[in-house]
Coordinates of C-alpha atoms in Angstrom, one line a residue:
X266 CA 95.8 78.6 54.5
X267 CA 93.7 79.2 58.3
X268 CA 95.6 79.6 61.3
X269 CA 94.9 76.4 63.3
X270 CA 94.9 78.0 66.0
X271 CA 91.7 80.1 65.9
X272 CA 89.8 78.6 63.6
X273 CA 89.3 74.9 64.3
X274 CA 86.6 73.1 67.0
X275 CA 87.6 71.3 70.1
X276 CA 86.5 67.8 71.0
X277 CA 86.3 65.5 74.3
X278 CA 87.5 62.6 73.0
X279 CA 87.9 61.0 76.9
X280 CA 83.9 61.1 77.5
X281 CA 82.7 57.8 78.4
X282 CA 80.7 57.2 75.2
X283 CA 83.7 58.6 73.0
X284 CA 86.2 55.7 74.9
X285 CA 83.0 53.1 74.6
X286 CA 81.9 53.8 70.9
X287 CA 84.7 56.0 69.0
X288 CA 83.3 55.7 65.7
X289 CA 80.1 57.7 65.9
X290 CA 82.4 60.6 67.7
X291 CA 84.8 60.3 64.8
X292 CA 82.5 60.4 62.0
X293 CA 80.6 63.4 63.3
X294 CA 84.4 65.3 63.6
X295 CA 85.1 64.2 59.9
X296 CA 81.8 65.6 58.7
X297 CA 81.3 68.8 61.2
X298 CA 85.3 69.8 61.3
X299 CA 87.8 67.1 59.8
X300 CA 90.9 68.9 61.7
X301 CA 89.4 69.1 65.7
X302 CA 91.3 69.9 68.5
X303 CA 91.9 67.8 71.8
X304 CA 92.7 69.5 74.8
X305 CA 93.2 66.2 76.7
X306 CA 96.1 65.2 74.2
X307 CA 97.3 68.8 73.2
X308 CA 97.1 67.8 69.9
X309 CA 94.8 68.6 66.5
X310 CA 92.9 65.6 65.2
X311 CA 92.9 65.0 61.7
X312 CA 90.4 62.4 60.4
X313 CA 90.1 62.4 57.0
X314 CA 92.0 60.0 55.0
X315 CA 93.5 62.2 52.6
X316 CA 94.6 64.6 55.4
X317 CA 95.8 61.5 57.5
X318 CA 98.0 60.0 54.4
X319 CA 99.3 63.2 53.8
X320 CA 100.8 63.8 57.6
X321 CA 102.0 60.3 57.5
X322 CA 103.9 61.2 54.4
X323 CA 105.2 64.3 55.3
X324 CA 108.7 64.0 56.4
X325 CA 108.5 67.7 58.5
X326 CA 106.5 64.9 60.7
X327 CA 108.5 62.9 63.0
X328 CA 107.1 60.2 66.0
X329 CA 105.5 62.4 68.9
X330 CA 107.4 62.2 72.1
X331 CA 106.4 59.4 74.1
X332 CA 107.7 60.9 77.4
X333 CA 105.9 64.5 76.6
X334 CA 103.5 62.8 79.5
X335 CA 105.9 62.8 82.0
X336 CA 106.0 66.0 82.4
X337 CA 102.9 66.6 83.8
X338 CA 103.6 64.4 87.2
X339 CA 105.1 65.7 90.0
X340 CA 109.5 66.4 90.0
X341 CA 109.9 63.5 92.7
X342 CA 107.9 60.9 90.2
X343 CA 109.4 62.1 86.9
X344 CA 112.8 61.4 89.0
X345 CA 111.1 58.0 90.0
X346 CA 110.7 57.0 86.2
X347 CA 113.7 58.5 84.8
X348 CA 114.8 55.1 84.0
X349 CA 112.2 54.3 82.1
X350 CA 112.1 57.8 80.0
X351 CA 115.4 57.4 79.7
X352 CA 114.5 54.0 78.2
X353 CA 112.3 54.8 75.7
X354 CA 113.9 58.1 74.2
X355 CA 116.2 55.0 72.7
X356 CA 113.3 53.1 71.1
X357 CA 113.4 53.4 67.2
X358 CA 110.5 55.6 65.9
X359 CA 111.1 57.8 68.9
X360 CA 114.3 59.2 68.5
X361 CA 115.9 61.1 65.5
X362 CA 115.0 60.6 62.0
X363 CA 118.2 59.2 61.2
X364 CA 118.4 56.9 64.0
X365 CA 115.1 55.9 63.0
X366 CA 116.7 55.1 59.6
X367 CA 119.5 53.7 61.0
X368 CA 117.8 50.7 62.9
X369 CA 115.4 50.1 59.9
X370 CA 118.1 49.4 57.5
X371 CA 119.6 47.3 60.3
X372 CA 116.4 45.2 61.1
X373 CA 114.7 45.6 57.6
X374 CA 115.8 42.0 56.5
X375 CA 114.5 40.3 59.2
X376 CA 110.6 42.1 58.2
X377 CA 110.9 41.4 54.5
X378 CA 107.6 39.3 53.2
X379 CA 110.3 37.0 51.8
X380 CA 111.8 36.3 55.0
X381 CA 108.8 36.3 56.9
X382 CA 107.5 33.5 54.6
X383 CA 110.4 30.7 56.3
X384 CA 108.7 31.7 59.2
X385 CA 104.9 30.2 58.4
X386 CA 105.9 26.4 59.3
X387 CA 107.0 27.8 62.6
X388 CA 103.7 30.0 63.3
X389 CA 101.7 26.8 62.1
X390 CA 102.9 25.3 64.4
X391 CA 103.0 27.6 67.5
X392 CA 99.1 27.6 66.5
X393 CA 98.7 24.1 67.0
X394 CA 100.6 23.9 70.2
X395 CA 98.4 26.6 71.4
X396 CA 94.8 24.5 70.2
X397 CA 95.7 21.6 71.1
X398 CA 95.0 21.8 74.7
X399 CA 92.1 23.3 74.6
X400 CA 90.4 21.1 72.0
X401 CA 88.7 18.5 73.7
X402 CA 87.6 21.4 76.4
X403 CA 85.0 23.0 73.2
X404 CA 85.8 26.4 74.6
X405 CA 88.8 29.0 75.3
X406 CA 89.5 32.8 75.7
X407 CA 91.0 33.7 72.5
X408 CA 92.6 36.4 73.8
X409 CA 94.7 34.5 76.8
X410 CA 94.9 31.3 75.2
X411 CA 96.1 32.4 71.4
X412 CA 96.0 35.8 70.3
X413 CA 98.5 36.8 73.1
X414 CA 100.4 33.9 73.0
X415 CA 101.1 33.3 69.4
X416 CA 102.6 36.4 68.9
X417 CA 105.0 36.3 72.6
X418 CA 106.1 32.9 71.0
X419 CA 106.8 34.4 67.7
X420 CA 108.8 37.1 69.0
X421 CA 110.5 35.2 71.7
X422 CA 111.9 32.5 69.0
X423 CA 113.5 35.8 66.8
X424 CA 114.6 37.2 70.5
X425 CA 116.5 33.8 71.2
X426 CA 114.4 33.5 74.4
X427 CA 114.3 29.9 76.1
X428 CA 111.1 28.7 75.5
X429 CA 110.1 28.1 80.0
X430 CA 110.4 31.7 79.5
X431 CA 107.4 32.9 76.8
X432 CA 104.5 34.1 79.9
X433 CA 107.3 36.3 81.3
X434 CA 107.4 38.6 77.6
X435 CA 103.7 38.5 78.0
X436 CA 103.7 40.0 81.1
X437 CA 106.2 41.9 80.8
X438 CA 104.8 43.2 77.0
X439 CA 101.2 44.1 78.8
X440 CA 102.4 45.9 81.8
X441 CA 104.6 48.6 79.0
X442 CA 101.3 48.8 77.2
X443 CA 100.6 51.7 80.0
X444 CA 103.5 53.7 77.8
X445 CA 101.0 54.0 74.8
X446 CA 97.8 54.9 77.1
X447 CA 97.0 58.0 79.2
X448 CA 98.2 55.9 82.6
X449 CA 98.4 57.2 85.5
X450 CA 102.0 56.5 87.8
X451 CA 100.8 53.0 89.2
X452 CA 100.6 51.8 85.8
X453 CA 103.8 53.9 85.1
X454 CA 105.6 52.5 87.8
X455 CA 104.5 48.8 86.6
X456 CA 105.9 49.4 82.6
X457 CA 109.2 50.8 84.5
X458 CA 109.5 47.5 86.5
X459 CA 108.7 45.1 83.5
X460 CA 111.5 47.3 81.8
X461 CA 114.2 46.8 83.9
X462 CA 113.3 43.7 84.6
X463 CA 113.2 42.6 81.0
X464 CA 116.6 44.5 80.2
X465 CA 117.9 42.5 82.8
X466 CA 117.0 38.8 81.7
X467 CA 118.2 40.3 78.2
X468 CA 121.8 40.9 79.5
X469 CA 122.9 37.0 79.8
X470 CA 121.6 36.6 76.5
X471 CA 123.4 39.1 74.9
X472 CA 126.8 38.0 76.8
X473 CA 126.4 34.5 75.3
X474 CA 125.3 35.6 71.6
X475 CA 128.8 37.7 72.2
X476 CA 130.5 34.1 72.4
X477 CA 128.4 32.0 70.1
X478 CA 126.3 34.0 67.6
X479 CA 123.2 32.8 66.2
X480 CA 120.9 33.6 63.8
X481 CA 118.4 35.9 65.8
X482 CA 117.5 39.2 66.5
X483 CA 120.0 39.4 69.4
X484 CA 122.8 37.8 67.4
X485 CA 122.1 41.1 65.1
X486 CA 122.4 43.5 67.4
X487 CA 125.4 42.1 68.8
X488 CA 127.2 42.4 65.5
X489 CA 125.9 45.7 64.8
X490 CA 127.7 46.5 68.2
X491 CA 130.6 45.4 67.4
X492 CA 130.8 47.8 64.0
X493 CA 130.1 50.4 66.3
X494 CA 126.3 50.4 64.7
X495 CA 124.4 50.8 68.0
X496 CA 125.3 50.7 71.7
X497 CA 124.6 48.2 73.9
X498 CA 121.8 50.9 75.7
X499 CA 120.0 50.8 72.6
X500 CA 120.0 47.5 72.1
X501 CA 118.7 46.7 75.6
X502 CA 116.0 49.5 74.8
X503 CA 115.3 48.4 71.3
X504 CA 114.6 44.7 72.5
X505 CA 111.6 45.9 75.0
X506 CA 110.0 47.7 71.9
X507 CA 110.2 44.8 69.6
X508 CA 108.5 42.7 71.9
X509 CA 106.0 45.2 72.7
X510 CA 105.3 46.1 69.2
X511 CA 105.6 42.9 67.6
X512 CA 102.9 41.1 70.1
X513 CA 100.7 43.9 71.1
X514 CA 99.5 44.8 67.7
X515 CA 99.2 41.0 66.2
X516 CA 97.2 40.2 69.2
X517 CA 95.3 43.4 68.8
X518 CA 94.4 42.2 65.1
X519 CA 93.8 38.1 65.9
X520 CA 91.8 39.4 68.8
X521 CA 89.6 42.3 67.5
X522 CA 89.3 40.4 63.5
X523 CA 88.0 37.4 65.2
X524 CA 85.9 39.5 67.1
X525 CA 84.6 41.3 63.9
X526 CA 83.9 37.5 61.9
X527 CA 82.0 36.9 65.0
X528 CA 79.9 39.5 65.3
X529 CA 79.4 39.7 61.6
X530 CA 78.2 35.5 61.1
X531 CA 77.9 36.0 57.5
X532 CA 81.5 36.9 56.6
X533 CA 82.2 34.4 59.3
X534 CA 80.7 31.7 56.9
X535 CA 81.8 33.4 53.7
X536 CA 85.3 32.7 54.8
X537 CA 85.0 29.0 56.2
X538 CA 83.8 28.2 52.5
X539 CA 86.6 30.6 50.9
X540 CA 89.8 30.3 53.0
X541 CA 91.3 31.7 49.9
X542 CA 89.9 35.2 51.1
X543 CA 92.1 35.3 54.0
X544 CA 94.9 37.7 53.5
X545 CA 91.7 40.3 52.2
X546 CA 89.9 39.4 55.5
X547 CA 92.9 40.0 57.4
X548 CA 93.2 43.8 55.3
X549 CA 89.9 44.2 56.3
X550 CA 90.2 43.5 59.5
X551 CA 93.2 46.2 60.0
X552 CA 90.7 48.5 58.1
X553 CA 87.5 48.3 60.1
X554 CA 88.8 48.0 63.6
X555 CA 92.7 47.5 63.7
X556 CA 94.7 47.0 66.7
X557 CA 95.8 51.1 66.5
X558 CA 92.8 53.3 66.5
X559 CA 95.3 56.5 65.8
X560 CA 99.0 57.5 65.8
X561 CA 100.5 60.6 67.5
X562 CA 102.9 62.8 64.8
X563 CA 105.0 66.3 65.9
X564 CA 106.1 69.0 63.5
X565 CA 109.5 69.6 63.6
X566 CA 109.0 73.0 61.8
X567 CA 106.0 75.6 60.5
X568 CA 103.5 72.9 58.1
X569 CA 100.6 73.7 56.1
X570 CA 98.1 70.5 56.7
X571 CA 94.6 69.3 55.6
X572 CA 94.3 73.7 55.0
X573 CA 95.7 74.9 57.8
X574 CA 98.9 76.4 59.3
X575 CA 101.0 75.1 62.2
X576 CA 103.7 76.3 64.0
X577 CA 106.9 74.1 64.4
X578 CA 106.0 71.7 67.2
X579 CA 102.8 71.0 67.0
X580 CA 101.3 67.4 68.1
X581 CA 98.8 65.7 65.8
X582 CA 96.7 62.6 66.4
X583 CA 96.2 61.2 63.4
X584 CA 92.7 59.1 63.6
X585 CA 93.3 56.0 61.7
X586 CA 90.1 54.6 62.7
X587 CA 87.8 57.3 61.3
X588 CA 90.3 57.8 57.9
X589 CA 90.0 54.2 57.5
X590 CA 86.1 54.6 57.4
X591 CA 86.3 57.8 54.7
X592 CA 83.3 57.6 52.3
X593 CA 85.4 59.1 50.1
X594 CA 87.6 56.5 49.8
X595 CA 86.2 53.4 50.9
X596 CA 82.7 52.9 49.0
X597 CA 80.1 51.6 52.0
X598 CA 82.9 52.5 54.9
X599 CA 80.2 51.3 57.5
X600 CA 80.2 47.8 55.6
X601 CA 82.6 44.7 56.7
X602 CA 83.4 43.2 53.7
X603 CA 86.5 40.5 53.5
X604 CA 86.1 40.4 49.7
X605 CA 86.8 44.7 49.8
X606 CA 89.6 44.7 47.3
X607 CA 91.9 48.2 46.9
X608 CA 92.2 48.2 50.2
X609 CA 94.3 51.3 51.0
X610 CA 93.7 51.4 54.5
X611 CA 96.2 52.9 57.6
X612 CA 96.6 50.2 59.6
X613 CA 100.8 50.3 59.3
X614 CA 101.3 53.9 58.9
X615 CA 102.9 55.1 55.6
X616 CA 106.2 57.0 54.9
X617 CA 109.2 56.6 56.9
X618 CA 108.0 55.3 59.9
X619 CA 105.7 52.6 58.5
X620 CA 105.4 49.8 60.7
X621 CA 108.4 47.5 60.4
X622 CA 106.6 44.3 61.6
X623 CA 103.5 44.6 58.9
X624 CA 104.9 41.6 56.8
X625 CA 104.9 39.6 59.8
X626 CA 101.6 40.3 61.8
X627 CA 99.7 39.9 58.3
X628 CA 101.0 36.2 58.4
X629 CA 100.4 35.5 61.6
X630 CA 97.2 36.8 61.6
X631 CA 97.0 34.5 58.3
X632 CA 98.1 31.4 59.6
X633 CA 96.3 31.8 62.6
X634 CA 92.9 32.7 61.1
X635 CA 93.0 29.4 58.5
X636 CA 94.4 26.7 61.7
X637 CA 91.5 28.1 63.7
X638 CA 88.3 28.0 61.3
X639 CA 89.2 24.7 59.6
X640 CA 90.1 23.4 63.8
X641 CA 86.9 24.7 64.6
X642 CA 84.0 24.7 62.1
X643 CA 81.1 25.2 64.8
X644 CA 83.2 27.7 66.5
X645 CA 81.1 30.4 67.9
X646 CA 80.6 33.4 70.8
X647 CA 80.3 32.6 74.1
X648 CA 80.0 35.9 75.3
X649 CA 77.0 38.3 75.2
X650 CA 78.9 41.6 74.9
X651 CA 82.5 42.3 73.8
X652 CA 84.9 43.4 76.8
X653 CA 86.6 46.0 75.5
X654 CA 89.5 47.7 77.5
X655 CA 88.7 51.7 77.2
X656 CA 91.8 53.8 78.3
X657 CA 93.0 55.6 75.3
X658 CA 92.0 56.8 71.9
X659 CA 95.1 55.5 70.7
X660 CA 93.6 51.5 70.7
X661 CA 91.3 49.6 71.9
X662 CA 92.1 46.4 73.7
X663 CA 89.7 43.4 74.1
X664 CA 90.0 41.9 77.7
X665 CA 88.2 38.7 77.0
X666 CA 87.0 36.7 74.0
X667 CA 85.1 33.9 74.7
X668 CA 84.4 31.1 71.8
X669 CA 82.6 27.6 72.1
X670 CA 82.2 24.8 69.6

């Protein structure tokens, strides 16, 4: 094994071509020096999909630190935003190992693909609701007027949220984006605000699902409560990351899949003719260009990784988007193909912290993909270039999709 820390190359991965166009940057790291280093993130870069499974597997691997960033501002604005630090050292993923455990077996049977499946009559017809009014118009931003709302109404009916209510979570969900992104304290400030506010419409709820319980994901936390399963802090904090992480990410993949058909018309007609191919089209989809471009891992004692050695506390970003294109593993990684079968891309993670919601953005994005083509045959871009949010190498965000038909 090489010590990391003198051995291995360091890379800007904030340039603006490297936040326009990651790929090209990420394939020249995999073939020049497959573990770089980032001095923007602090963290070693691993983009290889063998060395990327491997650190997702490896239980000495725990969730980086969200709120490692807040140290770098100023005392009087980390005393600002203790609130919301304080928030998110509660979220699941981001706290111990067996707290992480401890709200997956809690949450895991609402996420099975069994359960998930009662919920397809519901997303069909959320979809519809969504189409309908902008039929007879021929045109719509996909990303306003479905990919964000379908998901916000998805999560909102499992939250027990009135439905007047659903463009408040969006909000809300896209102002605590910033927490995932290299933001500066505006946009900081913004995700605390949307926090509190959130936490704050959430309290009612729980108070009445503590009278009359249902059969959402409130009414579960309020039993869990009860047992003495989880506090009502974490339940307050654990609601703002399910509705972040199960809208962001399924808008992510409606948004940047439809995006890819588009660009690529062929597929795009492959699929209108074969419907059957959409849960592969969706995997590919996740594959090529998935909603998370990369995850951030810590060690939690010495490792030996992808032939190095690191010390205990060490941050890794773990480049999803560039293991996902590993010629090694996928034949033709440059190629979108929604007939690619053996798909053993990233998307989710793997190992213990593998994304709880997978089940249910794969059907969503499902549902959403079939209601739209067979809406829409003629549907089509109305844009001439894609308009891509750059902010982090952690994802990248589409702004604006325009389609016509």
């Amino acid at each position: 094994m090489t010590d990391a820390t003198t051995t291995i190359r360091s890379y800007d991965l904030f340039t603006p071509e490297a936040i326009g166009d990651p790929v090209a940057l990420l394939r020249r790291m995999r073939s020049e020096s497959p573990v770089g280093w980032s001095p923007q993130l602090q963290a070693y870069v691993f983009t290889r999909h063998a060395d990327i499974v491997a650190a997702l597997k490896d239980r000495r691997l725990t969730t980086a630190n969200l709120t490692r960033g807040f140290d770098r501002l100023s005392q009087a604005e980390q005393d600002e935003l203790r609130p919301l630090r304080d928030s998110i050292r509660l979220w699941m993923g981001h706290t111990d190992p067996a707290d992480h455990v401890r709200f997956q077996q809690l949450l895991k049977r609402y996420f099975t693909p069994a359960t998930i499946n009662t919920l397809r009559p519901q997303v069909r017809q959320i979809t519809h609701e969504l189409l309908d009014p902008v039929a007879p118009n021929g045109r719509m931003d996909v990303v306003t007027d479905l990919a964000y709302p379908l998901p916000a109404n998805v999560i909102a009916n499992m939250l027990g949220m009135p439905t007047g209510d659903r463009q408040r979570l969006q909000e809300w969900s896209s102002d605590i984006a910033a927490v995932f992104q290299i933001a500066d304290v505006a946009a900081l400030r913004r995700a605390q605000r949307s926090t509190l506010e959130m936490q704050e419409y959430l309290r009612p709820l729980i108070a009445q699902r503590r009278i009359r319980r249902g059969e959402d994901v409130l009414s579960l936390f309020v039993a869990a409560q009860r047992d003495g399963t989880v506090s009502a802090e974490e339940i307050l904090a654990n609601c703002v990351l399910l509705l972040f992480a199960g809208h962001e990410t399924t808008a992510g993949l409606i948004a940047n899949g439809l995006a890819l058909l588009l660009e690529h018309p062929d597929q795009l007609a492959l699929l209108r003719r074969r419907p059957d191919l959409t849960p592969s089209a969706v995997e590919e989809m996740l594959r090529y260009d998935g909603p998370a471009s990369a995850v951030m891992r810590v060690s939690t004692e010495a490792v030996e990784l992808a032939g190095h050695s690191f010390p205990a506390n060490t941050q890794f970003h773990l480049a999803m988007l560039a293991g996902n294109r590993d010629p090694e593993v996928f034949p033709d990684p440059e190629l979108f193909d929604i007939t690619r079968t053996g798909n053993r891309h990233t998307a989710f993670g793997l190992g213990a912290f593998y994304c709880l919601g997978a089940a249910l953005a794969r059907m969503e994005a499902d549902e959403c993909f079939r209601i739209l083509l067979d809406r829409f045959p003629s549907l089509r871009p109305a844009y001439q270039s894609l308009d891509r949010e750059a902010e982090s190498p952690l994802g990248r965000r589409l702004r604006s999709l325009p389609v016509e038909w």
